[in-house]
mmCIF file of C-alpha atoms in Angstrom:
data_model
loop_
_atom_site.group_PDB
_atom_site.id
_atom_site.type_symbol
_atom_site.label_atom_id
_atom_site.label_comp_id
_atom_site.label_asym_id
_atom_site.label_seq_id
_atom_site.Cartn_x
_atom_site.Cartn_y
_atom_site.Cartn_z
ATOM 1 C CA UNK A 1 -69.777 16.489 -22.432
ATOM 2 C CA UNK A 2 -68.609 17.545 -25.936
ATOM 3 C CA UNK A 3 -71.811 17.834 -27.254
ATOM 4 C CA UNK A 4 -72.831 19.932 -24.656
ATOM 5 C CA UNK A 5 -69.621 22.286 -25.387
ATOM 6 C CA UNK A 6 -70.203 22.339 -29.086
ATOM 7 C CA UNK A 7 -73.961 23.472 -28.052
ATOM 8 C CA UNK A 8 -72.440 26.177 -26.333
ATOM 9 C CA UNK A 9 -69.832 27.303 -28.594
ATOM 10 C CA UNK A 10 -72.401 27.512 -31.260
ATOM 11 C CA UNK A 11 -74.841 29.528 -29.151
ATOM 12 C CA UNK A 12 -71.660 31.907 -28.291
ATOM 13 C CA UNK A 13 -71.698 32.396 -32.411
ATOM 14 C CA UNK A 14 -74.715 33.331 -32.265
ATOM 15 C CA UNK A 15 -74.553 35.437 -29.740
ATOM 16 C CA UNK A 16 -71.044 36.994 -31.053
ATOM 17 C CA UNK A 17 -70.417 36.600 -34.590
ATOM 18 C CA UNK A 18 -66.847 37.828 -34.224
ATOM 19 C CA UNK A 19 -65.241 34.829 -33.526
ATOM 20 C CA UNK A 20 -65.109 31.516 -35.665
ATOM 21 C CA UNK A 21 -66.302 28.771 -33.736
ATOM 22 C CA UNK A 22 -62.835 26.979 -34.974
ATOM 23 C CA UNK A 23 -61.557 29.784 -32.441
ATOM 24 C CA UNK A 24 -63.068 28.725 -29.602
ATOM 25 C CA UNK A 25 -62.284 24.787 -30.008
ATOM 26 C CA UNK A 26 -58.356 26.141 -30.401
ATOM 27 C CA UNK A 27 -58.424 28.391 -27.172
ATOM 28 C CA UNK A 28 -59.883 25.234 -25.250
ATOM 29 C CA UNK A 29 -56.816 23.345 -27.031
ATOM 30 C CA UNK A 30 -54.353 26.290 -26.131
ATOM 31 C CA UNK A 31 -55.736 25.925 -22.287
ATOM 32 C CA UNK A 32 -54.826 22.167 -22.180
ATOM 33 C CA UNK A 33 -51.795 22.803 -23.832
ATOM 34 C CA UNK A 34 -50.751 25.809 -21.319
ATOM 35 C CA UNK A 35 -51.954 23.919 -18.368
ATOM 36 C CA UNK A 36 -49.384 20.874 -19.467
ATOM 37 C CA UNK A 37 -47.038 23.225 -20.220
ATOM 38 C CA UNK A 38 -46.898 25.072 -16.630
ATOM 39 C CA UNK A 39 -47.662 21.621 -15.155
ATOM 40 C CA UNK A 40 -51.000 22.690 -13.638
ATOM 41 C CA UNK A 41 -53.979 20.917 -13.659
ATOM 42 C CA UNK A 42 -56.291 23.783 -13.176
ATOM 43 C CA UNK A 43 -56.363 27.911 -13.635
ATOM 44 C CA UNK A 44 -53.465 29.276 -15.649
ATOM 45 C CA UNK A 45 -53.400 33.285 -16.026
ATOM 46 C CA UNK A 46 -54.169 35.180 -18.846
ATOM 47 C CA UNK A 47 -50.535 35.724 -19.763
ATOM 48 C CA UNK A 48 -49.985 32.696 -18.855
ATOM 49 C CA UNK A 49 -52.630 31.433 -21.775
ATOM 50 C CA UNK A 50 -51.417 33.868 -24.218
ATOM 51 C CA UNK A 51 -47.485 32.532 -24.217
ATOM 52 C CA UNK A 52 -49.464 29.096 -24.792
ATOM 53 C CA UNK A 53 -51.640 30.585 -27.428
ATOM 54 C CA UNK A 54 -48.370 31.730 -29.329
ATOM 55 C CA UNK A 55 -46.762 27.990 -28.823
ATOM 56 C CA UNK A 56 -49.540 26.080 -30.098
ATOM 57 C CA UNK A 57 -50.362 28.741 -33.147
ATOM 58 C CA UNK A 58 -46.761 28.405 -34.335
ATOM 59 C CA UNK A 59 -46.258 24.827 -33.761
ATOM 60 C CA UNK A 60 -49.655 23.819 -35.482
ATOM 61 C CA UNK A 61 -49.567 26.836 -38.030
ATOM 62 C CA UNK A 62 -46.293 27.612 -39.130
ATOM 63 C CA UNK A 63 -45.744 30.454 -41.606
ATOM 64 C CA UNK A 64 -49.998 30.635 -41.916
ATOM 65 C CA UNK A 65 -50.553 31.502 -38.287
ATOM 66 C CA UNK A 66 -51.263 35.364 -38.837
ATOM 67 C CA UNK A 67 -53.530 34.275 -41.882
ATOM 68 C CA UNK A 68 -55.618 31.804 -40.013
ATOM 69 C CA UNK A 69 -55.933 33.927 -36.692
ATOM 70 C CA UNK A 70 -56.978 36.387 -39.306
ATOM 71 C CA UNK A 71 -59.670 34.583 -40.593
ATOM 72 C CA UNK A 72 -61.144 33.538 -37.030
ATOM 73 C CA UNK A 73 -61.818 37.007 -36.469
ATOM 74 C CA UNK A 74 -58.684 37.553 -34.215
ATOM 75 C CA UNK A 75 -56.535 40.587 -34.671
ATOM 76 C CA UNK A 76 -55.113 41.318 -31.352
ATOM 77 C CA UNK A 77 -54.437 39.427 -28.063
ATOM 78 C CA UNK A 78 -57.315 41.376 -26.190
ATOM 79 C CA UNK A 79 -59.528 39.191 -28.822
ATOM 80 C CA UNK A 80 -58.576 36.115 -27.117
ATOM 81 C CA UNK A 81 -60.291 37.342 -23.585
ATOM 82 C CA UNK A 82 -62.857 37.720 -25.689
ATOM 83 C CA UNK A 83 -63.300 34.274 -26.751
ATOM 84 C CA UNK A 84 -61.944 33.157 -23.304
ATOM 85 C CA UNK A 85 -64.755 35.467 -21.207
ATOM 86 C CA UNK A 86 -67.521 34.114 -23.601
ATOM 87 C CA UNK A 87 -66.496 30.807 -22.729
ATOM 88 C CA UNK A 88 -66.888 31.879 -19.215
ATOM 89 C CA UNK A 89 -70.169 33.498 -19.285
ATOM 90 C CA UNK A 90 -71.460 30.070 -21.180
ATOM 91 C CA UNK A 91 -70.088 28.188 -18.211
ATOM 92 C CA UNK A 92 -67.505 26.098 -20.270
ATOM 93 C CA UNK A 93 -64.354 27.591 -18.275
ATOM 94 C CA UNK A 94 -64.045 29.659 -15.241
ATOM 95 C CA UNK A 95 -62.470 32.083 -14.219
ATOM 96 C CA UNK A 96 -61.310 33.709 -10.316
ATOM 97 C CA UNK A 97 -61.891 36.805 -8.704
ATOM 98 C CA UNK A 98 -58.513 37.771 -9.975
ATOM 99 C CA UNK A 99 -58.965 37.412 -14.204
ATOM 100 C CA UNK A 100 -59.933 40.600 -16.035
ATOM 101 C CA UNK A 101 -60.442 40.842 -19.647
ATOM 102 C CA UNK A 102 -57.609 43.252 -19.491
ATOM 103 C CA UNK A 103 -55.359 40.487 -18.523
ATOM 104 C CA UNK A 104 -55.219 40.095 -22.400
ATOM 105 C CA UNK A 105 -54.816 43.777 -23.354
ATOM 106 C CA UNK A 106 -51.819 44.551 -25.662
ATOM 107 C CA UNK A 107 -49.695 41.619 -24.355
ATOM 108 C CA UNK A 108 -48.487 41.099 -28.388
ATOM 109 C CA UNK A 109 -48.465 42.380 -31.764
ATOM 110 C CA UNK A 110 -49.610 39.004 -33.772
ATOM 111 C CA UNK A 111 -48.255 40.178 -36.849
ATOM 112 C CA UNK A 112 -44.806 40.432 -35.083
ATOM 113 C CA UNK A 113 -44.899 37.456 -33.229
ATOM 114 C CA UNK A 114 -46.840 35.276 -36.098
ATOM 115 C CA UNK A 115 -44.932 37.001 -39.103
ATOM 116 C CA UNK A 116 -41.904 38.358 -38.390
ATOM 117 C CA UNK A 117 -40.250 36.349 -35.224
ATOM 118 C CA UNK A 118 -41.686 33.386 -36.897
ATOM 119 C CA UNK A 119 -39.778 34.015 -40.087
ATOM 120 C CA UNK A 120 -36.689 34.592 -37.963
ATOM 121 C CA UNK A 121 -36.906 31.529 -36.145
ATOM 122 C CA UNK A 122 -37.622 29.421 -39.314
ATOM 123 C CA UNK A 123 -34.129 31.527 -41.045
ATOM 124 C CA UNK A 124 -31.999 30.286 -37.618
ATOM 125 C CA UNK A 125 -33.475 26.778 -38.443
ATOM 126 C CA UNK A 126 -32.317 26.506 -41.955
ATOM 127 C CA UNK A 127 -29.192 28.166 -41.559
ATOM 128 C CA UNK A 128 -28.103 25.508 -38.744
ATOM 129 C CA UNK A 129 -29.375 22.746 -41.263
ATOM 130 C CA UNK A 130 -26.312 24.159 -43.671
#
């Protein structure tokens, strides 16, 4: 089974050079992580995937999120439909009647979120450690 999804995230670089392939094994991450997080087993929305998204990227980032989002390619949230609906169209996820790429439109700024609110959160953190 993963061999068969690293077949078709590399064909989906091919296809799309937009995207690092490193993007596409984290949104498959960021869906298992969002689906635990909601406590569903199956179809979270595309919201739904993006508040996950921003978890996982500050959790397992830190400080460098914006700079390795960056460097996948990403520079707004409408790129992760992107990724996601390429996943789709290879068959590795799916989606319903219901999901639209515009699900992911403008939903955040990532250099907000992954700079600044980050930065605030970390100040809050150190300043309770005093």
């Amino acid at each position: 089974m993963q061999q068969q999804i690293d077949h078709m995230i590399d064909l989906i670089c091919l296809e799309d050079p937009r995207y690092h392939e490193d993007a596409y094994f984290f949104i498959l991450e960021a869906l298992t992580f969002t689906q635990r997080k909601y406590e569903r087993q199956r179809h979270v929305s595309g919201r739904e995937l993006l508040e996950g998204i921003k978890e996982l990227v500050m959790k397992r980032f830190g400080p460098m999120g914006l700079s390795v989002l960056r460097y996948w390619g990403i520079k707004q949230t409408e790129d992760f439909g992107h990724i996601v609906f390429n996943l789709v169209e290879k068959k590795v996820l799916s989606k319903t009647d219901d999901d639209r790429i515009d699900d992911f439109k403008d939903v955040y700024d990532l250099e907000h979120v992954f700079d600044k609110v980050y930065r605030q959160r970390l100040g809050r953190k150190i300043s309770r450690m005093r």
